[in-house]
Each structure stands twice: as C-alpha cells, then as structure tokens.
Amino acid sequence: MEAQVLKHLFSPMTIGKLSIPNRIVFSAHVPVYWPINQGPGERALQYYLARVKGGVGLIILPQNAVMPMSTAGGVVAIQSDRALPEFQALAAAVHDHGARIFGQLLHAGPRINGTLIGGTGFAPSPIQFPGGLMASEYTTPYEMEIEHIKQTVSAYANAAKRLQSAGFDGVEISSTVGAGMLLVSFLSPVSNRRTDEYGGSLENRMRIHREISEAVREAVGPDFVVGMRLVADELINKGLTLDDAREIALKLEETGNIDYLSVCAGLAGHVPPMYYPLGCFVHLAVGIKEVVNIPVICHGRINDPVQAEQILENNQADFIGMARALICDPEWPKKAKEGRLDEIRKCIGCNQACIGFYQKNWPISCTLNPEAGREGRLAIIPATKKKRVMVIGGGGAGLEAARVAALRGHQVTLYEKEDTLGGQLNIASKIPGRIDFAEAVRYFSNQMKLLGVEVVLGKTVTAE
C-alpha cells in the first residue's frame, strides 16, 4: 500500500492551539516502570522514545497523581518539584523527535489501594469499588467532604501547572474506570448517592468536572492544551450510558475549558481482549463526535493502519488512540507511512504481558515483543562474528529465535517437522474467540521471507 493512501492518518491536526504532526496517539496506560513519588527514569524514557522514534504523533504520559494518597499503585505523584528534572528530560526528548507530549492527571478515588497507603480510598459516597481490575484490594471508601473536594480541585490545577513548567504540551484529566476513578465515580449514578450540590442531577454529578477544568485552565492559561478522558459507557447495570456521556461532553465543551475528549468504555471491557471485535468502542467516539466540535480520540482494539484510516475518513474520530498496538510494535506508524503494512507486528489482544503483568504490579511487556519495556538492554545488535545457525522447530519460540538471529546477521535455517509454521499457535487460533493467534503466524512467516531465513518444512531433525 502506498503511503498516500493513509493521507488522513498522517496529516497534522490542531488540538486547541497546538499542532499534532499526525493522528496517532500513544494513549495513557500504566507500564509500572517507576516507583511511587518518582519521575519517569531511564527505563521509561527509553520505552517512550522507542514509540516516538517509531513515528507516533502524541504521547500521553500516565501516572500523575495530583495529591498525596490519590494513587492506585505504581503511580508517580507530580506534587512537588522533586521529580521535575525527569519530566523535563522526557518532554525534551519527545520534542527533539518532533512529537508532542501530554500528562494525564488522575485521582484514583475508590480505586486507591489501601494496602499501599495504610487507609482507605475517597469517593463521593461510601460505596465499594464495583469490580474490575484487582477489585479485591479495595475497601469501602471515605465519603469526601466539601472541603476535601475543594482541595482536590486545587490539586489538579497545581499538578497541571507543574507539568506545564516541565515543558509538557498539555494535560489530560482522567475521568475513567482506570486510575481516574474519582471523577467517574462522581458522574456515575451507581457510585454517587450524594444529596448535596455534588449529587443527584447530572448537572450536580459533573460539578467537580466543571470546577477542575476551570481551575486547570486558569492555572495554565489559554494556549496550553487541556483535555479529558471520558467513559462513554460504564458497561454495568444502571451505570453511565452513551446518552449520559453525550450530554456530559456537550456541557464540557460549553465551558470553553476543554480542548479535546478521549473516549473509552468502562468496567467490563476497557482493555478489550481478542474475542472483542476490532474497533469495538469506536461507536462511542462516534456518539460523542456527533454532539461536539472539539477533537475526539477513539480507542478499542485498533491495530491496523487501514482500519485506522477508515475511521478517520468516515469522520468517526479525529485521532486514533492506541496503547497495546504500539507496545507490540513501536514502529507501527513508521511502517504504515512507508507502506510496509505486512511488516507490522499487530497486537493480538492476548492481554498476557501487558495488562496481565500490570494486574500483578509487574513491569509490563508484550508476548510478541519482549523488547517492550527493555529497550535499553534488549536492543538487537549486529553479531561480531557471523555464523550458520540451525533453529529446530517452527513454533512461536523457534520463529522468534530465527528472526532475531537473522537480524543479527547470521545465516539461519529453520527446520519444522510439520508442513506449516506456527506450531501451537495454529491450534490456539482454532479455539472460538482466539483467531488472532493466527496473526502471529502471519507476521513471523512474513519475517522469515523478508530476512532470508531458509525454512525447511516436513523435516524432523534428529540428534544424528
């Protein structure tokens, strides 16, 4: 495919007064690469730089808890100047490669891990977090008093101002079922049972959103980008629906304080696995885009450039948000722009080493890309001495071994006793809802051809 076919994907677009070089957004997620109350160090720097060098237009940095005791775990606080040098270094490096960087602001609210803070979380009402990732760790939260709400509003403004001073291009206020749980718990009728000015009607339930966006805007001025990540469907009984989200989005736009909306879905599927269809939550972005004029970022299993281009061409969204697709292949944008679509290592939605590791509070990686999160120490470098390498077995492990050996410059021959490559990946792909495992076989098979690996099928290798 010629690069010009993807003209929407690689055209610049403005958010607020800031030009973004293309429509690909490395959306906020928690890689668990740096401790609480510390900035993004060398490991995080290498992780994000790999995606920037790969051609992404915008990075949204997570883990910016706005105040003490507002973290869900593994989340850095941007509450003092102590970590500013690391934030400044990351922002400068991103800018050096022509991309933009926003920082996501969060308060975990009822998702605060009591085992980490020696207490309990905070919420509009004392209602236990209703499931989701690591739900067993959460206790019944403390009902916030008005004074505490006001302190929280100020904390968002202070955190935004600090990121601005670090050279960031914007901030994203998180109102999702992830680590931004406090704000969405105010919006949701399931978790907000207040009877004061912060409860009851939708207007009241979103009052804290208005106050935070106003305080942040006042702190950073008119030119700094302020966006919000918004749950457009909680996917739970009596929770927020798309109709609610459309009304919320319109009211947020009317404030004049929000420059864009990043649209996602809630509890049951905000990290949709492979049995969800590709683009499974794009319809939510469509619903929001129908009622607002500010840019909309969509999410939900978008792993193919043609799919992304079609979304933009159909005016279903203005930007394509992706995390796992770029974890799996940092050079996804570069390969797409150069027309090398067959070379893209597409995310298969297995959720094993990304969200699966996060659930264990381990540094995340990728089943298909073990370099993810280890960019500084797993770089593939040319071998000093070229060798003839035999790889026995054409399953996933053998194919990856052959790929890396060939990339290092060795002459590789791969032997497989069956008549096809893929091994147990082929078996896995036949299970209902698991067909994406076949995508891994396609990628590796294509790599064998590109890298000149000699593949011998139907040959059993014995010790002799």
Coordinates of C-alpha atoms in Angstrom, one line a residue:
M1 CA 0.0 0.0 0.0
E2 CA 1.3 3.4 -1.0
A3 CA 1.8 5.9 1.8
Q4 CA -0.5 8.5 0.3
V5 CA -3.5 6.1 0.8
L6 CA -3.2 6.8 4.5
K7 CA -3.5 10.6 4.0
H8 CA -5.8 11.2 7.0
L9 CA -3.7 9.1 9.4
F10 CA -0.5 11.1 8.6
S11 CA -2.0 14.6 8.2
P12 CA -1.4 17.1 11.0
M13 CA -4.3 18.4 13.1
T14 CA -4.7 21.0 15.8
I15 CA -5.8 20.5 19.3
G16 CA -6.6 23.8 20.9
K17 CA -3.7 25.9 19.5
L18 CA -1.2 23.0 19.3
S19 CA -0.5 21.2 16.0
I20 CA -0.1 17.4 16.3
P21 CA 2.1 16.0 13.4
N22 CA -0.2 13.0 12.8
R23 CA -3.3 11.3 14.2
I24 CA -1.6 8.5 16.1
V25 CA -1.8 8.8 19.9
F26 CA 0.1 6.6 22.3
S27 CA -2.6 6.7 24.9
A28 CA -2.1 6.7 28.7
H29 CA -1.5 3.3 30.4
V30 CA 0.5 2.3 33.4
P31 CA 3.7 0.5 32.4
V32 CA 4.8 0.1 36.1
Y33 CA 8.4 1.3 35.3
W34 CA 8.9 3.8 38.0
P35 CA 8.1 3.9 41.8
I36 CA 5.5 6.0 43.5
N37 CA 6.6 9.6 44.0
Q38 CA 9.4 9.4 41.5
G39 CA 9.6 10.7 38.0
P40 CA 9.9 8.7 34.7
G41 CA 13.5 7.5 34.8
E42 CA 15.8 5.9 32.2
R43 CA 13.6 2.8 31.6
A44 CA 10.5 4.9 30.9
L45 CA 12.5 7.3 28.8
Q46 CA 13.7 4.5 26.5
Y47 CA 10.2 3.0 26.4
Y48 CA 8.5 6.2 25.2
L49 CA 11.4 7.2 22.9
A50 CA 11.1 4.0 21.0
R51 CA 7.5 4.9 20.2
V52 CA 8.4 8.5 19.3
K53 CA 11.2 7.3 17.0
G54 CA 8.7 4.9 15.5
G55 CA 6.6 7.8 14.4
V56 CA 3.8 8.4 16.9
G57 CA 2.4 12.0 16.9
L58 CA 1.4 12.3 20.5
I59 CA 2.3 10.6 23.8
I60 CA 0.0 10.8 26.8
L61 CA 2.0 10.1 30.0
P62 CA 0.1 8.4 32.8
Q63 CA 0.8 8.1 36.5
N64 CA 0.4 11.7 37.5
A65 CA -1.4 11.5 40.8
V66 CA -2.5 15.0 41.7
M67 CA -2.1 14.8 45.5
P68 CA -0.8 12.5 48.3
M69 CA -3.0 9.5 48.9
S70 CA -4.5 9.7 45.4
T71 CA -2.7 6.8 43.8
A72 CA -4.0 3.4 42.7
G73 CA -0.5 1.9 43.0
G74 CA 2.6 2.2 40.8
V75 CA 1.6 5.8 40.1
V76 CA 4.0 8.8 40.3
A77 CA 3.0 12.0 42.0
I78 CA 3.6 15.3 40.3
Q79 CA 3.0 17.0 43.6
S80 CA 6.4 18.6 44.2
D81 CA 9.4 19.8 42.2
R82 CA 11.5 16.7 43.2
A83 CA 10.7 14.8 40.0
L84 CA 10.7 17.7 37.7
P85 CA 14.1 17.1 36.1
E86 CA 13.0 13.6 34.9
F87 CA 9.7 15.0 33.5
Q88 CA 11.7 17.8 31.8
A89 CA 14.1 15.3 30.3
L90 CA 11.3 13.2 28.9
A91 CA 9.5 16.2 27.4
A92 CA 12.6 17.5 25.8
A93 CA 13.5 14.1 24.3
V94 CA 10.0 13.7 22.8
H95 CA 10.1 17.2 21.3
D96 CA 13.6 16.5 19.8
H97 CA 11.9 13.8 17.7
G98 CA 9.0 16.1 16.6
A99 CA 6.2 14.6 18.7
R100 CA 4.0 16.2 21.4
I101 CA 3.5 15.1 25.0
F102 CA 0.6 15.5 27.4
G103 CA 0.4 14.3 31.0
Q104 CA -2.6 12.6 32.3
L105 CA -3.9 13.9 35.7
L106 CA -5.6 11.4 38.0
H107 CA -7.0 10.8 41.4
A108 CA -7.8 7.1 41.9
G109 CA -10.6 7.8 44.4
P110 CA -12.2 4.5 45.4
R111 CA -9.5 2.6 43.5
I112 CA -6.9 3.7 46.0
N113 CA -5.1 0.6 47.2
G114 CA -5.5 0.7 51.0
T115 CA -2.6 -1.7 51.5
L116 CA -0.3 0.9 50.0
I117 CA -1.5 3.9 51.9
G118 CA -2.5 2.3 55.2
G119 CA -6.0 3.6 54.9
T120 CA -8.9 3.7 52.5
G121 CA -9.9 5.5 49.3
F122 CA -12.0 8.5 48.7
A123 CA -15.3 8.8 46.8
P124 CA -18.5 10.8 46.5
S125 CA -20.3 8.2 48.6
P126 CA -19.1 5.3 50.8
I127 CA -19.7 2.6 48.2
Q128 CA -17.2 -0.1 47.5
F129 CA -15.5 -0.1 44.1
P130 CA -17.8 -2.3 41.9
G131 CA -15.3 -4.8 40.4
G132 CA -12.8 -4.5 37.7
L133 CA -9.0 -5.0 37.9
M134 CA -7.7 -6.1 41.3
A135 CA -11.1 -5.3 42.9
S136 CA -10.3 -7.4 45.9
E137 CA -7.7 -4.9 47.1
Y138 CA -10.2 -2.1 47.6
T139 CA -12.2 -1.3 50.7
T140 CA -15.3 0.9 51.3
P141 CA -14.1 4.4 50.5
Y142 CA -14.4 7.5 52.7
E143 CA -17.1 9.9 51.7
M144 CA -15.5 13.2 50.7
E145 CA -16.4 16.4 52.5
I146 CA -16.8 19.7 50.6
E147 CA -13.5 20.9 52.0
H148 CA -11.7 17.8 50.6
I149 CA -13.4 18.3 47.2
K150 CA -12.1 21.9 47.1
Q151 CA -8.6 20.7 48.0
T152 CA -8.8 18.1 45.2
V153 CA -9.8 20.7 42.7
S154 CA -6.8 22.9 43.6
A155 CA -4.5 19.8 43.4
Y156 CA -5.5 19.2 39.8
A157 CA -4.6 22.8 38.9
N158 CA -1.3 22.7 40.7
A159 CA -0.3 19.4 39.0
A160 CA -1.2 20.8 35.6
K161 CA 0.9 23.9 36.3
R162 CA 3.8 21.8 37.3
L163 CA 3.7 19.7 34.1
Q164 CA 3.5 22.9 32.1
S165 CA 6.6 24.1 33.8
A166 CA 8.3 20.8 32.9
G167 CA 7.8 21.5 29.2
F168 CA 4.7 19.4 28.5
D169 CA 2.3 20.5 25.7
G170 CA -0.9 19.7 27.6
V171 CA -2.7 17.7 30.2
E172 CA -5.5 15.1 30.1
I173 CA -7.9 15.0 33.1
S174 CA -8.8 11.3 33.6
S175 CA -12.4 10.5 34.3
T176 CA -12.3 6.8 33.6
V177 CA -12.7 3.5 35.4
G178 CA -9.0 3.1 35.4
A179 CA -6.8 5.2 37.8
G180 CA -9.0 8.3 37.2
M181 CA -11.8 6.6 39.2
L182 CA -12.6 9.5 41.5
L183 CA -14.1 11.7 38.8
V184 CA -16.1 9.0 37.1
S185 CA -17.4 7.8 40.4
F186 CA -18.9 11.3 40.8
L187 CA -20.5 11.0 37.4
S188 CA -21.9 7.5 37.8
P189 CA -25.3 7.1 39.5
V190 CA -24.1 3.7 40.7
S191 CA -21.4 5.3 42.9
N192 CA -22.7 8.8 43.6
R193 CA -25.6 8.9 46.2
R194 CA -24.9 12.4 47.5
T195 CA -27.8 14.7 48.2
D196 CA -25.8 18.0 48.2
E197 CA -24.6 20.1 45.2
Y198 CA -22.3 17.3 44.0
G199 CA -25.0 14.6 43.8
G200 CA -28.4 13.9 42.3
S201 CA -28.9 15.5 38.9
L202 CA -26.3 15.0 36.1
E203 CA -25.5 18.7 36.4
N204 CA -24.6 18.3 40.0
R205 CA -22.7 15.0 39.5
M206 CA -20.5 16.6 36.9
R207 CA -19.9 19.8 39.0
I208 CA -16.4 18.6 40.1
H209 CA -15.5 18.2 36.4
R210 CA -16.5 21.8 35.7
E211 CA -14.6 23.1 38.7
I212 CA -11.5 21.1 37.9
S213 CA -11.4 22.1 34.2
E214 CA -12.0 25.7 35.2
A215 CA -9.2 25.6 37.8
V216 CA -6.8 23.9 35.5
R217 CA -7.5 26.3 32.6
E218 CA -7.0 29.3 34.9
A219 CA -3.7 27.8 36.1
V220 CA -2.2 27.1 32.7
G221 CA -3.6 29.8 30.5
P222 CA -5.4 29.8 27.1
D223 CA -2.6 28.2 25.0
F224 CA -1.9 25.1 26.9
V225 CA -4.0 22.0 25.9
V226 CA -6.5 20.7 28.4
G227 CA -8.4 17.5 27.5
M228 CA -10.4 14.9 29.3
R229 CA -10.6 11.2 29.0
L230 CA -14.2 10.3 29.4
V231 CA -16.1 7.0 30.0
A232 CA -18.9 6.9 27.4
D233 CA -20.4 3.7 28.7
E234 CA -19.6 2.1 32.0
L235 CA -20.9 -1.3 30.7
I236 CA -22.6 -2.1 34.1
N237 CA -26.2 -2.2 35.1
K238 CA -27.6 1.3 35.9
G239 CA -24.2 2.9 35.1
L240 CA -23.3 5.7 32.8
T241 CA -24.6 5.3 29.2
L242 CA -23.7 6.9 25.9
D243 CA -26.7 9.2 26.2
D244 CA -25.3 10.4 29.5
A245 CA -21.9 10.8 28.1
R246 CA -23.2 12.8 25.1
E247 CA -24.8 15.3 27.5
I248 CA -21.7 15.5 29.6
A249 CA -19.5 16.0 26.6
L250 CA -21.6 18.9 25.3
K251 CA -21.6 20.6 28.7
L252 CA -17.9 20.2 29.0
E253 CA -17.4 21.8 25.6
E254 CA -19.6 24.6 26.5
T255 CA -17.3 25.6 29.4
G256 CA -14.6 26.5 26.8
N257 CA -12.0 24.9 29.1
I258 CA -11.7 21.5 27.3
D259 CA -9.8 21.2 24.0
Y260 CA -10.5 17.6 23.3
L261 CA -12.2 14.4 24.5
S262 CA -10.6 10.9 24.6
V263 CA -13.5 8.4 24.6
C264 CA -13.3 5.0 26.2
A265 CA -15.5 2.3 27.8
G266 CA -15.9 1.1 31.4
L267 CA -15.5 -1.7 33.8
A268 CA -16.2 -4.8 31.7
G269 CA -14.1 -4.0 28.7
H270 CA -11.7 -1.0 28.8
V271 CA -8.9 -3.4 27.9
P272 CA -10.8 -5.5 25.4
P273 CA -9.2 -8.9 24.7
M274 CA -9.0 -10.7 21.4
Y275 CA -12.6 -12.0 21.5
Y276 CA -13.8 -8.4 21.2
P277 CA -14.1 -7.2 17.6
L278 CA -11.5 -4.8 16.2
G279 CA -12.7 -1.2 16.8
C280 CA -15.1 -2.4 19.5
F281 CA -15.6 1.0 21.1
V282 CA -15.3 3.3 18.1
H283 CA -19.1 3.7 18.1
L284 CA -18.8 5.5 21.4
A285 CA -16.4 8.1 19.9
V286 CA -18.9 8.5 17.0
G287 CA -21.7 9.2 19.5
I288 CA -19.6 11.9 21.2
K289 CA -18.3 13.4 18.0
E290 CA -21.9 13.9 16.8
V291 CA -22.5 16.4 19.6
V292 CA -19.2 18.3 20.0
N293 CA -16.9 20.3 17.7
I294 CA -13.7 19.7 19.6
P295 CA -11.4 16.8 18.5
V296 CA -12.3 13.3 19.7
I297 CA -9.8 10.5 20.3
C298 CA -11.2 6.9 19.9
H299 CA -9.9 3.7 21.4
G300 CA -10.7 0.0 21.4
R301 CA -8.6 -2.7 19.5
I302 CA -7.4 -0.6 16.7
N303 CA -4.3 -2.4 15.4
D304 CA -4.4 -2.0 11.6
P305 CA -3.5 1.2 9.6
V306 CA -6.2 0.7 7.0
Q307 CA -8.7 0.3 9.8
A308 CA -7.4 3.5 11.4
E309 CA -7.5 5.4 8.1
Q310 CA -11.1 4.3 7.5
I311 CA -12.2 5.6 11.0
L312 CA -10.7 9.0 10.2
E313 CA -12.0 9.0 6.6
N314 CA -15.5 8.3 7.9
N315 CA -15.2 11.1 10.4
Q316 CA -15.8 8.7 13.3
A317 CA -13.0 10.3 15.2
D318 CA -10.2 12.8 14.8
F319 CA -7.3 10.8 16.4
I320 CA -6.6 7.2 16.9
G321 CA -5.7 6.2 20.4
M322 CA -3.7 3.0 20.9
A323 CA -1.6 1.5 23.6
R324 CA -1.2 -2.2 23.0
A325 CA -0.7 -1.8 19.3
L326 CA 2.3 0.4 19.9
I327 CA 3.6 -1.7 22.8
C328 CA 3.6 -4.6 20.3
D329 CA 5.2 -2.7 17.5
P330 CA 6.8 0.7 18.3
E331 CA 7.4 1.2 14.6
W332 CA 3.8 0.7 13.6
P333 CA 3.4 4.4 12.4
K334 CA 6.7 4.4 10.5
K335 CA 6.0 1.1 8.8
A336 CA 2.5 2.3 7.9
K337 CA 3.7 5.6 6.5
E338 CA 6.3 3.8 4.4
G339 CA 3.7 1.4 3.0
R340 CA 5.3 -1.6 4.8
L341 CA 2.0 -2.8 6.2
D342 CA 2.9 -6.5 6.0
E343 CA 5.8 -5.9 8.3
I344 CA 3.7 -4.6 11.2
R345 CA 3.6 -6.8 14.2
K346 CA -0.1 -6.4 15.1
C347 CA -1.3 -6.7 18.7
I348 CA -3.4 -9.9 19.1
G349 CA -5.2 -8.8 22.2
C350 CA -3.9 -11.7 24.3
N351 CA -3.6 -9.3 27.4
Q352 CA -0.9 -11.6 28.9
A353 CA 2.3 -9.5 29.4
C354 CA 0.6 -6.1 29.2
I355 CA -2.5 -5.8 31.4
G356 CA -1.8 -9.3 32.8
F357 CA 1.5 -8.1 34.2
Y358 CA 0.0 -4.9 35.4
Q359 CA -2.6 -6.8 37.4
K360 CA 0.3 -8.4 39.3
N361 CA 2.0 -5.0 39.7
W362 CA 4.9 -6.2 37.4
P363 CA 6.5 -4.0 34.8
I364 CA 4.6 -4.6 31.6
S365 CA 5.9 -6.1 28.4
C366 CA 4.4 -7.9 25.3
T367 CA 4.0 -11.5 24.4
L368 CA 5.1 -10.8 20.8
N369 CA 7.6 -8.1 21.6
P370 CA 9.9 -9.0 24.5
E371 CA 11.8 -5.7 23.9
A372 CA 8.9 -3.7 25.2
G373 CA 10.0 -2.1 28.5
R374 CA 13.5 -3.4 28.0
E375 CA 14.5 -1.1 25.1
G376 CA 17.7 -0.1 26.9
R377 CA 19.1 -3.6 27.4
L378 CA 17.5 -5.9 24.8
A379 CA 18.4 -4.0 21.6
I380 CA 19.2 -6.3 18.7
I381 CA 22.8 -5.5 17.7
P382 CA 24.8 -7.0 14.8
A383 CA 26.9 -10.0 15.7
T384 CA 30.6 -9.5 15.7
K385 CA 31.0 -12.9 14.1
K386 CA 28.5 -14.2 11.6
K387 CA 27.6 -17.9 12.0
R388 CA 25.4 -20.6 10.4
V389 CA 22.5 -21.1 12.8
M390 CA 20.1 -24.0 12.8
V391 CA 16.8 -23.5 14.5
I392 CA 14.8 -26.7 15.3
G393 CA 11.0 -26.1 15.5
G394 CA 8.9 -23.5 13.7
G395 CA 6.6 -22.6 16.6
G396 CA 6.4 -19.2 18.2
A397 CA 9.7 -19.6 20.1
G398 CA 11.6 -21.0 17.1
L399 CA 10.3 -18.3 14.8
E400 CA 11.4 -15.6 17.1
A401 CA 14.8 -17.2 17.6
A402 CA 15.2 -17.3 13.9
R403 CA 14.1 -13.7 13.4
V404 CA 16.5 -12.3 16.0
A405 CA 19.4 -14.4 14.7
A406 CA 18.8 -13.3 11.2
L407 CA 18.5 -9.6 12.3
R408 CA 21.9 -10.0 13.9
G409 CA 23.4 -11.1 10.6
H410 CA 23.6 -14.8 11.0
Q411 CA 22.7 -17.3 8.2
V412 CA 19.7 -19.1 9.6
T413 CA 18.0 -22.3 8.6
L414 CA 14.8 -23.3 10.4
Y415 CA 13.5 -26.9 10.4
E416 CA 9.9 -27.8 11.2
K417 CA 8.6 -31.4 11.2
E418 CA 5.1 -30.3 10.2
D419 CA 4.1 -28.9 6.9
T420 CA 3.2 -25.5 8.2
L421 CA 4.8 -22.9 10.5
G422 CA 3.3 -21.8 13.8
G423 CA 3.2 -24.9 16.0
Q424 CA 0.8 -24.5 18.9
L425 CA -0.2 -21.0 17.7
N426 CA -2.2 -22.8 14.9
I427 CA -4.0 -24.9 17.5
A428 CA -4.8 -21.9 19.7
S429 CA -6.2 -19.9 16.7
K430 CA -8.8 -22.6 16.1
I431 CA -10.4 -22.0 19.5
P432 CA -13.5 -19.8 19.4
G433 CA -12.6 -16.2 20.0
R434 CA -8.9 -16.9 19.6
I435 CA -8.4 -16.5 15.8
D436 CA -6.0 -13.6 16.4
F437 CA -3.3 -16.1 17.3
A438 CA -3.1 -16.7 13.5
E439 CA -1.9 -13.1 13.1
A440 CA 1.3 -14.0 14.9
V441 CA 1.9 -16.9 12.4
R442 CA 1.3 -14.5 9.5
Y443 CA 3.8 -11.9 11.0
F444 CA 6.5 -14.5 11.7
S445 CA 6.1 -16.3 8.3
N446 CA 6.5 -13.0 6.5
Q447 CA 9.6 -12.1 8.6
M448 CA 11.2 -15.4 7.5
K449 CA 10.8 -14.3 3.9
L450 CA 12.0 -10.8 4.4
L451 CA 15.1 -11.8 6.4
G452 CA 16.1 -14.6 4.1
V453 CA 15.7 -17.4 6.6
E454 CA 15.7 -20.8 4.8
V455 CA 12.7 -22.7 6.0
V456 CA 12.6 -26.5 5.7
L457 CA 9.1 -28.0 6.3
G458 CA 8.2 -31.6 6.9
K459 CA 11.7 -32.4 8.2
T460 CA 12.3 -34.0 11.6
V461 CA 15.7 -33.2 13.0
T462 CA 17.3 -36.0 15.0
A463 CA 20.5 -35.9 17.1
E464 CA 22.3 -37.8 14.3

